[in-house]
Amino acid sequence: MTACLSYSRGLKPFLVKFLKAQEFPVLDDTIEGKVIIAAKHGQISRIPFVERLFYVLGLQKHSKETNKREVFNSLFGFFSAEAIGDFLLQSEAEDGTKKNTFRVSIKTSGKWRRKINSVKLAESLSRTVKKNSRLAANLRKPDVEFTVQITDNLLFVGIPNPNLLSTRPYHLKNGLRSTVCDAMVHLAELESGQIVADITCGSGSILVEASHSVLPEQIFCVGLDLCQDALITAKDNMEHQQKIDKSNSQFDLACTSVSDGFFRWENLDRIVADLPFGNQHGDLHDIKAILLPTVLQKFFTPSNAQTERKIAVLLIAEEHSVEFVKSVKETLGVSIDKHSISLGFTSAMILKIWK
């Protein structure tokens, strides 16, 4: 099958690197927000960094000079009886569920937003689907959804997998988008037996993903937070992950501030944390005043037992990243990689700091 993987801004390098490492045939990675691959059903149920998966019914690039008739000829050609039948055959064989109903959704942009009546086009395509298959229309809760996207340079018809790839069975209550956790954990380069700390633990999403990523090996996870309720949620999430994954990783949670001075930061192997974006738990000045001398400086101090480099991976608001990076480099003399990403309408930066 040909599949389309959709991703959020900034995660493409992580996704493409993973696909090549796993030897997935990448057919096209030049389309913004999408990577097209060839794969068998069942192979792509757990690809990290991906929001959604689409079975590709049709894909065609075109220029701004392409006219409406040319677009419609290609579009209706994608809805052939053979193409729909092949999808139904493969899909029903995979999940054992017969597909009986469908709907068509249309999304246009650029000049096509003015030139195409999306409602009428959806109705016309629905008649074609009924003619070429046994499916019946159902606008509320269909078994199959045909998603059509028409832009100035692309015509795409896909059938989305109803299950988001970013929704994981081992996550109970996710506080941070799992695809972002994927990227942060990947940058941390975790290995079996390491001690990994999240100094702003919250609901424990990063530590849950960290524990899952090293399976069947184990790590020791430490979570710190000032909010007792958040740590209760983190405890539930971690126990759920251990049960679902049958994980042997160990977790320890503490309701405390990183400035309390009780923790020996130099004994950690990795720090992976989502730093506060707003003013509820302190602004950038507070973060620098506490994090640099109290945590990072001690963390990167070489110990007698240290044999490998240490890595800290921090998620920070993009607007704060320039000043924060400058302060970290001046204070610690470390190397820093920067990865700009999107958190919905918020721009953020993942910093990989190592020494």
mmCIF file of N, CA and C in Angstrom, residues 155-206:
data_model
loop_
_atom_site.group_PDB
_atom_site.id
_atom_site.type_symbol
_atom_site.label_atom_id
_atom_site.label_comp_id
_atom_site.label_asym_id
_atom_site.label_seq_id
_atom_site.Cartn_x
_atom_site.Cartn_y
_atom_site.Cartn_z
ATOM 1 N N LEU A 155 -2.930 17.703 -5.654
ATOM 2 C CA LEU A 155 -4.229 17.041 -5.542
ATOM 3 C C LEU A 155 -3.998 15.756 -4.768
ATOM 4 N N PHE A 156 -4.689 15.629 -3.641
ATOM 5 C CA PHE A 156 -4.477 14.480 -2.763
ATOM 6 C C PHE A 156 -5.811 13.887 -2.345
ATOM 7 N N VAL A 157 -5.920 12.554 -2.464
ATOM 8 C CA VAL A 157 -7.088 11.829 -1.966
ATOM 9 C C VAL A 157 -6.583 10.737 -1.037
ATOM 10 N N GLY A 158 -6.975 10.818 0.215
ATOM 11 C CA GLY A 158 -6.536 9.836 1.195
ATOM 12 C C GLY A 158 -7.672 9.357 2.066
ATOM 13 N N ILE A 159 -7.486 8.189 2.640
ATOM 14 C CA ILE A 159 -8.457 7.623 3.576
ATOM 15 C C ILE A 159 -7.759 7.539 4.927
ATOM 16 N N PRO A 160 -8.143 8.391 5.892
ATOM 17 C CA PRO A 160 -7.427 8.421 7.167
ATOM 18 C C PRO A 160 -7.694 7.195 8.017
ATOM 19 N N ASN A 161 -6.650 6.738 8.674
ATOM 20 C CA ASN A 161 -6.824 5.725 9.703
ATOM 21 C C ASN A 161 -7.572 6.381 10.857
ATOM 22 N N PRO A 162 -8.680 5.789 11.317
ATOM 23 C CA PRO A 162 -9.459 6.434 12.387
ATOM 24 C C PRO A 162 -8.689 6.587 13.687
ATOM 25 N N ASN A 163 -7.635 5.810 13.857
ATOM 26 C CA ASN A 163 -6.833 5.892 15.077
ATOM 27 C C ASN A 163 -5.609 6.770 14.834
ATOM 28 N N LEU A 164 -5.492 7.856 15.587
ATOM 29 C CA LEU A 164 -4.322 8.713 15.472
ATOM 30 C C LEU A 164 -3.070 7.944 15.876
ATOM 31 N N LEU A 165 -2.020 8.032 15.058
ATOM 32 C CA LEU A 165 -0.765 7.379 15.432
ATOM 33 C C LEU A 165 -0.152 8.048 16.657
ATOM 34 N N SER A 166 -0.530 9.313 16.890
ATOM 35 C CA SER A 166 0.000 10.021 18.053
ATOM 36 C C SER A 166 -0.704 9.626 19.343
ATOM 37 N N THR A 167 -1.771 8.821 19.238
ATOM 38 C CA THR A 167 -2.450 8.305 20.424
ATOM 39 C C THR A 167 -1.922 6.908 20.709
ATOM 40 N N ARG A 168 -1.330 6.716 21.859
ATOM 41 C CA ARG A 168 -0.644 5.467 22.175
ATOM 42 C C ARG A 168 -1.376 4.714 23.280
ATOM 43 N N PRO A 169 -1.503 3.401 23.171
ATOM 44 C CA PRO A 169 -2.210 2.629 24.209
ATOM 45 C C PRO A 169 -1.534 2.683 25.569
ATOM 46 N N TYR A 170 -0.229 2.925 25.594
ATOM 47 C CA TYR A 170 0.478 2.958 26.870
ATOM 48 C C TYR A 170 0.428 4.334 27.533
ATOM 49 N N HIS A 171 -0.172 5.332 26.855
ATOM 50 C CA HIS A 171 -0.416 6.645 27.455
ATOM 51 C C HIS A 171 -1.829 6.672 28.016
ATOM 52 N N LEU A 172 -1.968 6.976 29.294
ATOM 53 C CA LEU A 172 -3.286 7.057 29.915
ATOM 54 C C LEU A 172 -3.846 8.472 29.809
ATOM 55 N N LYS A 173 -3.129 9.444 30.352
ATOM 56 C CA LYS A 173 -3.522 10.852 30.274
ATOM 57 C C LYS A 173 -2.293 11.644 29.844
ATOM 58 N N ASN A 174 -2.281 12.033 28.577
ATOM 59 C CA ASN A 174 -1.086 12.647 28.011
ATOM 60 C C ASN A 174 -1.103 14.155 28.216
ATOM 61 N N GLY A 175 -0.085 14.698 28.887
ATOM 62 C CA GLY A 175 -0.018 16.128 29.115
ATOM 63 C C GLY A 175 0.758 16.874 28.049
ATOM 64 N N LEU A 176 1.653 16.196 27.364
ATOM 65 C CA LEU A 176 2.456 16.781 26.291
ATOM 66 C C LEU A 176 2.302 15.909 25.061
ATOM 67 N N ARG A 177 2.147 16.547 23.913
ATOM 68 C CA ARG A 177 1.933 15.813 22.667
ATOM 69 C C ARG A 177 2.974 14.706 22.504
ATOM 70 N N SER A 178 2.490 13.502 22.220
ATOM 71 C CA SER A 178 3.374 12.333 22.191
ATOM 72 C C SER A 178 4.438 12.437 21.107
ATOM 73 N N THR A 179 4.127 13.112 19.992
ATOM 74 C CA THR A 179 5.127 13.252 18.931
ATOM 75 C C THR A 179 6.284 14.145 19.377
ATOM 76 N N VAL A 180 6.001 15.129 20.220
ATOM 77 C CA VAL A 180 7.057 15.974 20.775
ATOM 78 C C VAL A 180 7.890 15.170 21.773
ATOM 79 N N CYS A 181 7.210 14.354 22.574
ATOM 80 C CA CYS A 181 7.940 13.447 23.479
ATOM 81 C C CYS A 181 8.858 12.527 22.682
ATOM 82 N N ASP A 182 8.368 12.035 21.532
ATOM 83 C CA ASP A 182 9.195 11.193 20.658
ATOM 84 C C ASP A 182 10.511 11.887 20.322
ATOM 85 N N ALA A 183 10.399 13.153 19.880
ATOM 86 C CA ALA A 183 11.586 13.894 19.454
ATOM 87 C C ALA A 183 12.543 14.122 20.620
ATOM 88 N N MET A 184 11.999 14.485 21.770
ATOM 89 C CA MET A 184 12.847 14.760 22.932
ATOM 90 C C MET A 184 13.564 13.495 23.405
ATOM 91 N N VAL A 185 12.840 12.399 23.462
ATOM 92 C CA VAL A 185 13.440 11.132 23.894
ATOM 93 C C VAL A 185 14.484 10.663 22.884
ATOM 94 N N HIS A 186 14.199 10.850 21.598
ATOM 95 C CA HIS A 186 15.168 10.478 20.557
ATOM 96 C C HIS A 186 16.473 11.253 20.735
ATOM 97 N N LEU A 187 16.373 12.548 20.988
ATOM 98 C CA LEU A 187 17.569 13.373 21.150
ATOM 99 C C LEU A 187 18.351 13.018 22.410
ATOM 100 N N ALA A 188 17.665 12.453 23.400
ATOM 101 C CA ALA A 188 18.330 12.107 24.657
ATOM 102 C C ALA A 188 19.251 10.899 24.529
ATOM 103 N N GLU A 189 19.092 10.113 23.466
ATOM 104 C CA GLU A 189 19.960 8.947 23.222
ATOM 105 C C GLU A 189 20.018 8.027 24.447
ATOM 106 N N LEU A 190 18.857 7.585 24.879
ATOM 107 C CA LEU A 190 18.763 6.780 26.101
ATOM 108 C C LEU A 190 19.352 5.391 25.910
ATOM 109 N N GLU A 191 19.944 4.881 26.979
ATOM 110 C CA GLU A 191 20.494 3.532 26.994
ATOM 111 C C GLU A 191 20.048 2.812 28.253
ATOM 112 N N SER A 192 20.064 1.503 28.186
ATOM 113 C CA SER A 192 19.619 0.677 29.309
ATOM 114 C C SER A 192 20.393 1.011 30.584
ATOM 115 N N GLY A 193 19.653 1.081 31.694
ATOM 116 C CA GLY A 193 20.271 1.278 32.996
ATOM 117 C C GLY A 193 20.547 2.712 33.378
ATOM 118 N N GLN A 194 20.261 3.671 32.488
ATOM 119 C CA GLN A 194 20.551 5.064 32.799
ATOM 120 C C GLN A 194 19.528 5.645 33.779
ATOM 121 N N ILE A 195 19.946 6.699 34.480
ATOM 122 C CA ILE A 195 19.059 7.452 35.358
ATOM 123 C C ILE A 195 18.616 8.699 34.603
ATOM 124 N N VAL A 196 17.302 8.822 34.396
ATOM 125 C CA VAL A 196 16.733 9.895 33.587
ATOM 126 C C VAL A 196 15.800 10.723 34.455
ATOM 127 N N ALA A 197 15.976 12.041 34.459
ATOM 128 C CA ALA A 197 15.148 12.905 35.298
ATOM 129 C C ALA A 197 14.372 13.908 34.458
ATOM 130 N N ASP A 198 13.111 14.110 34.839
ATOM 131 C CA ASP A 198 12.296 15.199 34.312
ATOM 132 C C ASP A 198 12.072 16.157 35.472
ATOM 133 N N ILE A 199 12.677 17.330 35.404
ATOM 134 C CA ILE A 199 12.660 18.258 36.538
ATOM 135 C C ILE A 199 11.386 19.094 36.592
ATOM 136 N N THR A 200 10.562 19.025 35.545
ATOM 137 C CA THR A 200 9.228 19.642 35.549
ATOM 138 C C THR A 200 8.254 18.564 35.096
ATOM 139 N N CYS A 201 8.096 17.560 35.897
ATOM 140 C CA CYS A 201 7.496 16.288 35.496
ATOM 141 C C CYS A 201 6.055 16.408 35.007
ATOM 142 N N GLY A 202 5.230 17.206 35.681
ATOM 143 C CA GLY A 202 3.825 17.293 35.307
ATOM 144 C C GLY A 202 3.155 15.938 35.357
ATOM 145 N N SER A 203 2.487 15.569 34.275
ATOM 146 C CA SER A 203 1.778 14.284 34.220
ATOM 147 C C SER A 203 2.675 13.117 33.834
ATOM 148 N N GLY A 204 3.958 13.375 33.623
ATOM 149 C CA GLY A 204 4.904 12.289 33.371
ATOM 150 C C GLY A 204 4.975 11.792 31.949
ATOM 151 N N SER A 205 4.462 12.571 30.983
ATOM 152 C CA SER A 205 4.413 12.109 29.590
ATOM 153 C C SER A 205 5.796 11.774 29.039
ATOM 154 N N ILE A 206 6.789 12.613 29.341
ATOM 155 C CA ILE A 206 8.133 12.391 28.805
ATOM 156 C C ILE A 206 8.746 11.127 29.390
#
